[in-house]
Amino acid sequence: MATITIEPATSPRWDDVQHALSGGGDGRSCQCIWPVVRNKVWQTTTLDERRDMLQAEIAAGPPPGLIAYVDDEAAGWIRVGPRTVQQRILHTRAIAAATAEPLDDDSVWAVTCFVVRREHRGQGLNGRLLASALDYARESGARLLEAYPVDTSTGSHRSNDLYHGTVSTFLAAGFELGPTLTAGRVLVTRGLAD
């Protein structure tokens, strides 16, 4: 049986972050920078610039994500952190209209990205990453965790669109369904006082 551990994305783990992001899907090209920049910046950056941005963000701390390891191999990634530093969320009209929380509230954190390497999919890593993200957010003083997952119970969805996570993963972790954001996407929340 595989041993699964979850660790914060810190500078000494930079190579592991890159390994986790490069195993399929858009993680390698995105470098998980999409949630933290506005469209104008996103459209004008190269892969190398995005990689440098993520490396600088990790070096500055606190860790903007967690890494899942399967038998000591970096196998997955989740971005979790204060919603206020994830600029795309703050400027997405559907999210701004749907959330009940003030957009400038630092105690509201958000999960905006999952990446799992192809060879490690189907092992429940998203659920494990999310459980660790809840603990990390709570220990860091977050009051509430928000996310914007895909509802896979209806319609068809490209695998690359599932980086938001799936509603079923969040419901299994105790999140509550909120308003619909767009076709196939909903807002979910979980208070962290429990």
XYZ file of C-alpha atoms in Angstrom, residues 8-167:
160
model
C 3.657 22.743 2.353
C 5.194 24.095 -0.851
C 8.392 25.732 0.386
C 11.573 26.749 -1.431
C 13.469 23.542 -0.519
C 10.620 21.639 -2.202
C 10.733 23.678 -5.426
C 11.746 20.709 -7.597
C 8.868 18.729 -6.109
C 6.414 21.529 -6.958
C 7.627 21.405 -10.551
C 7.366 17.620 -10.674
C 3.813 17.701 -9.281
C 2.742 20.356 -11.810
C 4.255 18.621 -14.832
C 2.424 15.306 -14.881
C -0.422 16.106 -17.261
C -2.971 18.798 -17.898
C -2.150 22.485 -17.907
C -0.182 22.596 -14.641
C 3.214 22.860 -16.294
C 2.250 25.779 -18.541
C 0.076 27.543 -15.972
C 2.445 27.198 -13.009
C -0.669 27.872 -10.912
C -0.297 31.585 -11.576
C -3.653 31.941 -13.350
C -5.576 32.446 -10.055
C -3.299 35.213 -8.798
C -3.044 37.510 -11.817
C -5.484 39.505 -13.899
C -6.120 38.530 -17.518
C -3.888 41.246 -18.959
C -0.887 39.933 -17.022
C -1.759 36.302 -17.804
C -1.922 36.952 -21.532
C 1.448 38.692 -21.628
C 3.535 36.255 -19.569
C 5.637 33.378 -20.815
C 6.063 29.990 -19.170
C 9.441 31.067 -17.790
C 7.918 34.226 -16.320
C 5.101 32.254 -14.709
C 7.581 29.783 -13.259
C 9.624 32.692 -11.853
C 6.457 34.244 -10.385
C 5.523 31.023 -8.606
C 9.064 30.508 -7.348
C 9.134 34.079 -5.975
C 5.726 33.607 -4.348
C 6.902 30.417 -2.643
C 10.184 32.037 -1.544
C 8.333 35.032 -0.059
C 5.968 32.750 1.891
C 3.713 31.741 3.361
C 3.365 28.616 1.202
C 0.662 29.207 -1.434
C -0.037 25.519 -1.784
C 0.556 21.985 -0.633
C 2.254 19.039 -2.314
C 0.997 15.451 -2.132
C 3.652 12.750 -2.082
C 3.040 9.104 -2.937
C 5.897 6.978 -1.617
C 8.088 10.112 -1.490
C 7.354 11.121 -5.116
C 5.669 14.495 -5.645
C 2.328 13.487 -7.113
C -0.108 16.367 -6.650
C -0.646 20.020 -5.813
C -3.368 22.245 -4.361
C -3.364 26.050 -4.289
C -4.842 27.345 -1.050
C -4.420 30.743 0.518
C -6.037 34.055 1.325
C -8.637 34.960 -1.265
C -7.365 38.573 -1.187
C -4.091 37.602 -2.910
C -5.825 35.641 -5.652
C -6.607 38.575 -7.928
C -8.602 36.619 -10.495
C -11.186 35.719 -7.838
C -11.569 39.314 -6.722
C -12.208 40.424 -10.303
C -14.510 37.604 -11.426
C -18.008 39.099 -11.498
C -19.810 35.791 -10.947
C -17.799 35.084 -7.789
C -18.092 38.649 -6.483
C -21.879 38.484 -6.954
C -22.233 35.010 -5.399
C -20.071 35.238 -2.295
C -21.595 36.376 0.981
C -18.167 37.426 2.254
C -16.532 40.844 1.793
C -13.860 40.560 -0.900
C -11.291 42.357 1.269
C -11.641 39.917 4.192
C -8.230 38.276 4.773
C -9.823 35.581 6.930
C -11.530 34.104 3.861
C -9.252 31.685 2.040
C -9.808 29.981 -1.291
C -8.900 26.727 -2.986
C -8.422 27.468 -6.677
C -6.375 24.674 -8.205
C -5.694 20.951 -8.070
C -3.115 19.080 -10.134
C -2.503 15.335 -9.885
C 0.022 13.563 -12.068
C -1.602 11.096 -14.461
C 0.028 8.031 -12.935
C -1.378 8.925 -9.498
C -4.974 9.699 -10.454
C -7.753 7.571 -9.025
C -6.091 7.252 -5.601
C -8.136 9.929 -3.850
C -5.333 12.493 -3.792
C -7.669 15.460 -4.349
C -9.587 14.490 -1.213
C -6.369 14.118 0.767
C -5.051 17.442 -0.526
C -8.321 19.160 0.371
C -8.343 17.705 3.888
C -4.808 19.003 4.422
C -5.765 22.373 2.927
C -8.556 22.669 5.491
C -6.083 22.001 8.316
C -3.515 24.391 6.839
C -6.061 27.199 6.434
C -7.414 26.696 9.959
C -3.905 26.635 11.488
C -3.077 29.813 9.540
C -6.020 31.699 11.036
C -8.529 31.436 8.196
C -12.171 31.703 9.243
C -13.751 30.339 6.058
C -12.625 28.385 3.014
C -14.270 29.050 -0.351
C -13.928 27.179 -3.653
C -15.455 27.220 -7.123
C -15.608 23.579 -8.282
C -17.118 21.883 -11.304
C -20.418 20.039 -10.974
C -19.701 16.824 -12.854
C -23.165 15.385 -12.211
C -24.480 17.016 -15.385
C -23.025 17.590 -18.832
C -19.586 16.687 -20.081
C -16.371 18.260 -18.891
C -12.864 18.334 -20.325
C -10.356 16.851 -17.915
C -8.315 20.083 -18.065
C -11.317 21.991 -16.656
C -11.316 19.873 -13.525
C -8.403 21.768 -11.978
C -11.073 23.670 -10.010
C -11.914 20.399 -8.274
C -15.284 18.669 -8.338
C -18.339 19.440 -6.251
